[in-house]
């Protein structure tokens, strides 16, 4: 009798576990299409899902929305799906698309909606939007990724806990990102504010960046201005470079025209400074500079120093300090018209 009771009890426990592991899911799809002015504006606000923007040569806009939910409770799933929707409003020159999500919804993982724990309910809202090629885009996305191919219209983009993958965006004017990864082929003139993020960019005409705790791999920039805290920058070729910040590491392969550094507690390494660089200014505190030069580079040195060391492997250079004032030259031409202005405290510079 006891053996039979144990068998029944075991079967009950197994049945209870199977019920507790049961997963309910639901999905609804929204499709809307309308004629749209090519010079119009599209505003899209989403969270808990991905956004894909596709530019096409049509005078129309098409919005495809997929809303998916999962839960271990059927009643909670039904309630969540009922309270989650997409509001889409079309006018001739203006489209407003917005996600409405119940406050009781728990966000899904960015990478996988099915990574569920406990009895929580998750929701995912994904958009695929077709727009004219010159349409202005204002996009805000939280807990999800954004995908963009080539687009010729102005773009203002805000990301939070999500990634951006894009091709050529000549009019991406404003980018804000926290806790995300940015992959872009090329931009024109971009103002960006990034925190705890990574950026991989092939080419930019002008980049104005405000960054904290970021990692950057940028191949080519014409004009690069950055305010930086605790960043790691790997740069290819830069025409003009302006840096203001602290606690950052900079590795630059090729400097073409000019540079200005105002840096504390950092490390700067420039592999090759070209002879065309005639303006180079350093304001340094507890920072190490490792500077390499192309052949035939010559410049004068002036500035001030306090516990500041300058070392050079070039036998044609002569730099000295007199009562804290720096003077001298680097290279074979002591009468060069180019001047490097150096004001340093508790720092080191290696000229190679």
mmCIF file of C-alpha atoms in Angstrom, residues 32-249:
data_model
loop_
_atom_site.group_PDB
_atom_site.id
_atom_site.type_symbol
_atom_site.label_atom_id
_atom_site.label_comp_id
_atom_site.label_asym_id
_atom_site.label_seq_id
_atom_site.Cartn_x
_atom_site.Cartn_y
_atom_site.Cartn_z
ATOM 1 C CA UNK A 32 -0.778 49.558 -42.737
ATOM 2 C CA UNK A 33 0.080 51.292 -46.014
ATOM 3 C CA UNK A 34 -0.563 54.856 -47.152
ATOM 4 C CA UNK A 35 0.607 57.358 -49.745
ATOM 5 C CA UNK A 36 3.293 59.621 -48.318
ATOM 6 C CA UNK A 37 5.237 62.696 -49.354
ATOM 7 C CA UNK A 38 8.909 61.965 -50.082
ATOM 8 C CA UNK A 39 9.966 64.999 -48.046
ATOM 9 C CA UNK A 40 7.792 64.014 -45.081
ATOM 10 C CA UNK A 41 8.740 63.001 -41.552
ATOM 11 C CA UNK A 42 8.360 59.678 -39.755
ATOM 12 C CA UNK A 43 8.480 59.498 -35.947
ATOM 13 C CA UNK A 44 8.811 56.020 -34.443
ATOM 14 C CA UNK A 45 8.886 55.284 -30.714
ATOM 15 C CA UNK A 46 9.297 51.677 -29.625
ATOM 16 C CA UNK A 47 10.452 49.516 -26.742
ATOM 17 C CA UNK A 48 10.910 45.791 -26.183
ATOM 18 C CA UNK A 49 11.631 45.044 -29.836
ATOM 19 C CA UNK A 50 13.543 45.689 -33.028
ATOM 20 C CA UNK A 51 13.111 48.282 -35.776
ATOM 21 C CA UNK A 52 14.065 47.750 -39.403
ATOM 22 C CA UNK A 53 13.893 50.704 -41.778
ATOM 23 C CA UNK A 54 13.889 50.016 -45.516
ATOM 24 C CA UNK A 55 14.177 52.892 -47.996
ATOM 25 C CA UNK A 56 12.315 52.442 -51.260
ATOM 26 C CA UNK A 57 11.665 54.612 -54.358
ATOM 27 C CA UNK A 58 7.943 55.023 -53.760
ATOM 28 C CA UNK A 59 5.610 57.821 -52.669
ATOM 29 C CA UNK A 60 4.195 55.657 -49.905
ATOM 30 C CA UNK A 61 4.864 54.273 -46.445
ATOM 31 C CA UNK A 62 4.277 50.721 -45.293
ATOM 32 C CA UNK A 63 4.333 49.581 -41.665
ATOM 33 C CA UNK A 64 4.484 45.934 -40.629
ATOM 34 C CA UNK A 65 4.237 45.218 -36.890
ATOM 35 C CA UNK A 66 4.592 41.877 -35.137
ATOM 36 C CA UNK A 67 3.649 41.654 -31.463
ATOM 37 C CA UNK A 68 4.614 38.426 -29.718
ATOM 38 C CA UNK A 69 4.055 37.471 -26.112
ATOM 39 C CA UNK A 70 4.956 34.530 -23.897
ATOM 40 C CA UNK A 71 3.919 33.614 -20.390
ATOM 41 C CA UNK A 72 3.477 30.683 -18.053
ATOM 42 C CA UNK A 73 0.052 32.085 -17.241
ATOM 43 C CA UNK A 74 -2.538 32.082 -20.006
ATOM 44 C CA UNK A 75 -4.618 34.767 -18.311
ATOM 45 C CA UNK A 76 -1.586 37.049 -17.894
ATOM 46 C CA UNK A 77 -0.632 36.492 -21.511
ATOM 47 C CA UNK A 78 -4.108 37.394 -22.726
ATOM 48 C CA UNK A 79 -4.149 40.501 -20.541
ATOM 49 C CA UNK A 80 -0.704 41.588 -21.743
ATOM 50 C CA UNK A 81 -1.511 41.071 -25.414
ATOM 51 C CA UNK A 82 -4.741 43.024 -24.991
ATOM 52 C CA UNK A 83 -2.845 45.931 -23.425
ATOM 53 C CA UNK A 84 -0.042 45.987 -26.005
ATOM 54 C CA UNK A 85 -0.593 47.726 -29.310
ATOM 55 C CA UNK A 86 0.897 50.010 -31.941
ATOM 56 C CA UNK A 87 -0.640 53.393 -32.639
ATOM 57 C CA UNK A 88 -0.105 54.414 -36.269
ATOM 58 C CA UNK A 89 -1.163 57.786 -37.619
ATOM 59 C CA UNK A 90 -0.633 58.828 -41.250
ATOM 60 C CA UNK A 91 -0.886 62.271 -42.768
ATOM 61 C CA UNK A 92 0.412 63.490 -46.102
ATOM 62 C CA UNK A 93 3.746 64.727 -44.715
ATOM 63 C CA UNK A 94 3.820 63.261 -41.215
ATOM 64 C CA UNK A 95 3.650 59.739 -39.809
ATOM 65 C CA UNK A 96 3.609 58.958 -36.086
ATOM 66 C CA UNK A 97 4.170 55.373 -34.961
ATOM 67 C CA UNK A 98 4.213 54.534 -31.271
ATOM 68 C CA UNK A 99 4.227 51.395 -29.161
ATOM 69 C CA UNK A 100 1.854 51.175 -26.209
ATOM 70 C CA UNK A 101 2.887 48.582 -23.617
ATOM 71 C CA UNK A 102 1.220 47.665 -20.332
ATOM 72 C CA UNK A 103 3.207 48.723 -17.273
ATOM 73 C CA UNK A 104 2.952 45.131 -15.982
ATOM 74 C CA UNK A 105 4.985 43.763 -18.870
ATOM 75 C CA UNK A 106 8.508 42.521 -18.225
ATOM 76 C CA UNK A 107 10.914 43.242 -21.078
ATOM 77 C CA UNK A 108 12.235 40.328 -23.034
ATOM 78 C CA UNK A 109 15.941 39.830 -23.514
ATOM 79 C CA UNK A 110 17.298 41.783 -26.465
ATOM 80 C CA UNK A 111 18.720 38.645 -28.049
ATOM 81 C CA UNK A 112 16.082 36.026 -27.269
ATOM 82 C CA UNK A 113 12.471 36.388 -26.190
ATOM 83 C CA UNK A 114 12.439 32.800 -24.967
ATOM 84 C CA UNK A 115 14.981 33.253 -22.201
ATOM 85 C CA UNK A 116 12.349 33.323 -19.487
ATOM 86 C CA UNK A 117 12.595 32.736 -15.755
ATOM 87 C CA UNK A 118 10.033 32.588 -12.989
ATOM 88 C CA UNK A 119 6.427 33.290 -13.905
ATOM 89 C CA UNK A 120 7.100 36.540 -15.759
ATOM 90 C CA UNK A 121 5.390 37.583 -18.940
ATOM 91 C CA UNK A 122 7.465 38.906 -21.832
ATOM 92 C CA UNK A 123 6.497 40.893 -24.879
ATOM 93 C CA UNK A 124 8.259 41.747 -28.123
ATOM 94 C CA UNK A 125 7.196 44.398 -30.636
ATOM 95 C CA UNK A 126 9.086 44.359 -33.932
ATOM 96 C CA UNK A 127 8.677 46.892 -36.752
ATOM 97 C CA UNK A 128 9.527 46.734 -40.426
ATOM 98 C CA UNK A 129 8.897 50.140 -41.995
ATOM 99 C CA UNK A 130 9.240 51.041 -45.677
ATOM 100 C CA UNK A 131 9.783 54.766 -46.276
ATOM 101 C CA UNK A 132 10.744 57.062 -49.191
ATOM 102 C CA UNK A 133 14.500 57.532 -49.532
ATOM 103 C CA UNK A 134 14.578 61.205 -48.470
ATOM 104 C CA UNK A 135 12.154 60.977 -45.548
ATOM 105 C CA UNK A 136 13.251 62.493 -42.249
ATOM 106 C CA UNK A 137 13.377 59.845 -39.503
ATOM 107 C CA UNK A 138 13.058 60.410 -35.761
ATOM 108 C CA UNK A 139 13.557 57.069 -34.022
ATOM 109 C CA UNK A 140 13.598 56.125 -30.348
ATOM 110 C CA UNK A 141 14.055 52.514 -29.285
ATOM 111 C CA UNK A 142 14.572 50.942 -25.864
ATOM 112 C CA UNK A 143 15.506 47.303 -25.293
ATOM 113 C CA UNK A 144 15.870 46.478 -28.964
ATOM 114 C CA UNK A 145 17.984 46.915 -32.073
ATOM 115 C CA UNK A 146 17.681 49.229 -35.078
ATOM 116 C CA UNK A 147 18.603 48.210 -38.630
ATOM 117 C CA UNK A 148 19.095 50.764 -41.417
ATOM 118 C CA UNK A 149 20.356 50.378 -44.957
ATOM 119 C CA UNK A 150 21.263 53.382 -47.131
ATOM 120 C CA UNK A 151 19.031 56.364 -46.356
ATOM 121 C CA UNK A 152 19.359 59.900 -47.734
ATOM 122 C CA UNK A 153 17.037 61.763 -45.356
ATOM 123 C CA UNK A 154 17.935 63.324 -42.025
ATOM 124 C CA UNK A 155 17.971 60.889 -39.111
ATOM 125 C CA UNK A 156 17.705 61.582 -35.388
ATOM 126 C CA UNK A 157 18.197 58.387 -33.400
ATOM 127 C CA UNK A 158 18.031 57.501 -29.713
ATOM 128 C CA UNK A 159 18.949 54.038 -28.439
ATOM 129 C CA UNK A 160 18.853 52.593 -24.941
ATOM 130 C CA UNK A 161 20.017 49.018 -24.329
ATOM 131 C CA UNK A 162 20.079 48.271 -28.043
ATOM 132 C CA UNK A 163 22.335 48.123 -31.078
ATOM 133 C CA UNK A 164 22.469 49.941 -34.408
ATOM 134 C CA UNK A 165 23.523 48.332 -37.661
ATOM 135 C CA UNK A 166 23.543 50.680 -40.628
ATOM 136 C CA UNK A 167 25.122 51.233 -44.008
ATOM 137 C CA UNK A 168 25.535 54.723 -45.555
ATOM 138 C CA UNK A 169 23.725 57.451 -43.585
ATOM 139 C CA UNK A 170 24.934 60.804 -44.977
ATOM 140 C CA UNK A 171 22.395 62.803 -42.938
ATOM 141 C CA UNK A 172 22.478 61.004 -39.607
ATOM 142 C CA UNK A 173 22.650 64.246 -37.635
ATOM 143 C CA UNK A 174 22.069 63.161 -34.027
ATOM 144 C CA UNK A 175 22.783 59.865 -32.286
ATOM 145 C CA UNK A 176 22.276 59.075 -28.612
ATOM 146 C CA UNK A 177 23.100 55.627 -27.252
ATOM 147 C CA UNK A 178 23.420 54.049 -23.813
ATOM 148 C CA UNK A 179 24.540 50.438 -23.382
ATOM 149 C CA UNK A 180 24.669 49.532 -27.052
ATOM 150 C CA UNK A 181 26.875 48.726 -30.020
ATOM 151 C CA UNK A 182 26.982 50.959 -33.101
ATOM 152 C CA UNK A 183 28.034 49.633 -36.510
ATOM 153 C CA UNK A 184 27.901 52.168 -39.384
ATOM 154 C CA UNK A 185 29.619 52.225 -42.766
ATOM 155 C CA UNK A 186 29.640 56.006 -43.249
ATOM 156 C CA UNK A 187 28.096 59.248 -42.010
ATOM 157 C CA UNK A 188 28.309 62.903 -43.001
ATOM 158 C CA UNK A 189 28.259 65.348 -40.092
ATOM 159 C CA UNK A 190 27.233 63.558 -36.894
ATOM 160 C CA UNK A 191 26.694 64.791 -33.335
ATOM 161 C CA UNK A 192 26.732 61.786 -31.013
ATOM 162 C CA UNK A 193 26.415 61.173 -27.285
ATOM 163 C CA UNK A 194 27.362 57.664 -26.171
ATOM 164 C CA UNK A 195 27.608 56.035 -22.748
ATOM 165 C CA UNK A 196 28.891 52.533 -22.018
ATOM 166 C CA UNK A 197 28.745 51.744 -25.719
ATOM 167 C CA UNK A 198 30.895 50.640 -28.633
ATOM 168 C CA UNK A 199 31.175 52.208 -32.080
ATOM 169 C CA UNK A 200 32.582 50.706 -35.256
ATOM 170 C CA UNK A 201 32.613 53.331 -38.019
ATOM 171 C CA UNK A 202 34.377 53.247 -41.370
ATOM 172 C CA UNK A 203 34.140 56.878 -42.460
ATOM 173 C CA UNK A 204 32.834 60.249 -41.257
ATOM 174 C CA UNK A 205 33.133 63.731 -42.709
ATOM 175 C CA UNK A 206 32.681 65.346 -39.311
ATOM 176 C CA UNK A 207 32.210 63.671 -35.944
ATOM 177 C CA UNK A 208 31.367 65.584 -32.768
ATOM 178 C CA UNK A 209 31.308 63.039 -29.964
ATOM 179 C CA UNK A 210 30.537 63.201 -26.248
ATOM 180 C CA UNK A 211 31.450 59.883 -24.683
ATOM 181 C CA UNK A 212 31.781 58.057 -21.390
ATOM 182 C CA UNK A 213 33.225 54.566 -20.959
ATOM 183 C CA UNK A 214 33.115 53.742 -24.650
ATOM 184 C CA UNK A 215 35.178 51.720 -27.108
ATOM 185 C CA UNK A 216 35.735 53.057 -30.630
ATOM 186 C CA UNK A 217 37.174 51.661 -33.837
ATOM 187 C CA UNK A 218 37.013 54.379 -36.506
ATOM 188 C CA UNK A 219 38.842 54.115 -39.815
ATOM 189 C CA UNK A 220 38.673 57.617 -41.296
ATOM 190 C CA UNK A 221 37.453 61.025 -40.074
ATOM 191 C CA UNK A 222 37.996 64.410 -41.653
ATOM 192 C CA UNK A 223 37.175 66.535 -38.579
ATOM 193 C CA UNK A 224 36.945 64.767 -35.207
ATOM 194 C CA UNK A 225 36.004 66.573 -31.974
ATOM 195 C CA UNK A 226 35.513 64.530 -28.808
ATOM 196 C CA UNK A 227 34.779 65.148 -25.141
ATOM 197 C CA UNK A 228 35.836 61.933 -23.470
ATOM 198 C CA UNK A 229 35.879 60.163 -20.116
ATOM 199 C CA UNK A 230 37.349 56.696 -19.666
ATOM 200 C CA UNK A 231 37.229 55.786 -23.351
ATOM 201 C CA UNK A 232 39.358 53.576 -25.562
ATOM 202 C CA UNK A 233 39.835 54.985 -29.067
ATOM 203 C CA UNK A 234 41.408 53.195 -32.010
ATOM 204 C CA UNK A 235 41.580 55.570 -34.971
ATOM 205 C CA UNK A 236 42.893 55.190 -38.489
ATOM 206 C CA UNK A 237 43.368 58.427 -40.429
ATOM 207 C CA UNK A 238 42.224 61.786 -39.019
ATOM 208 C CA UNK A 239 42.619 65.167 -40.673
ATOM 209 C CA UNK A 240 41.952 67.461 -37.688
ATOM 210 C CA UNK A 241 41.604 66.045 -34.179
ATOM 211 C CA UNK A 242 40.429 67.864 -31.044
ATOM 212 C CA UNK A 243 40.381 65.978 -27.744
ATOM 213 C CA UNK A 244 39.147 67.143 -24.350
ATOM 214 C CA UNK A 245 38.872 64.653 -21.512
ATOM 215 C CA UNK A 246 40.430 62.330 -18.976
ATOM 216 C CA UNK A 247 41.185 58.696 -18.216
ATOM 217 C CA UNK A 248 41.147 57.767 -21.902
ATOM 218 C CA UNK A 249 43.485 55.839 -24.185
#
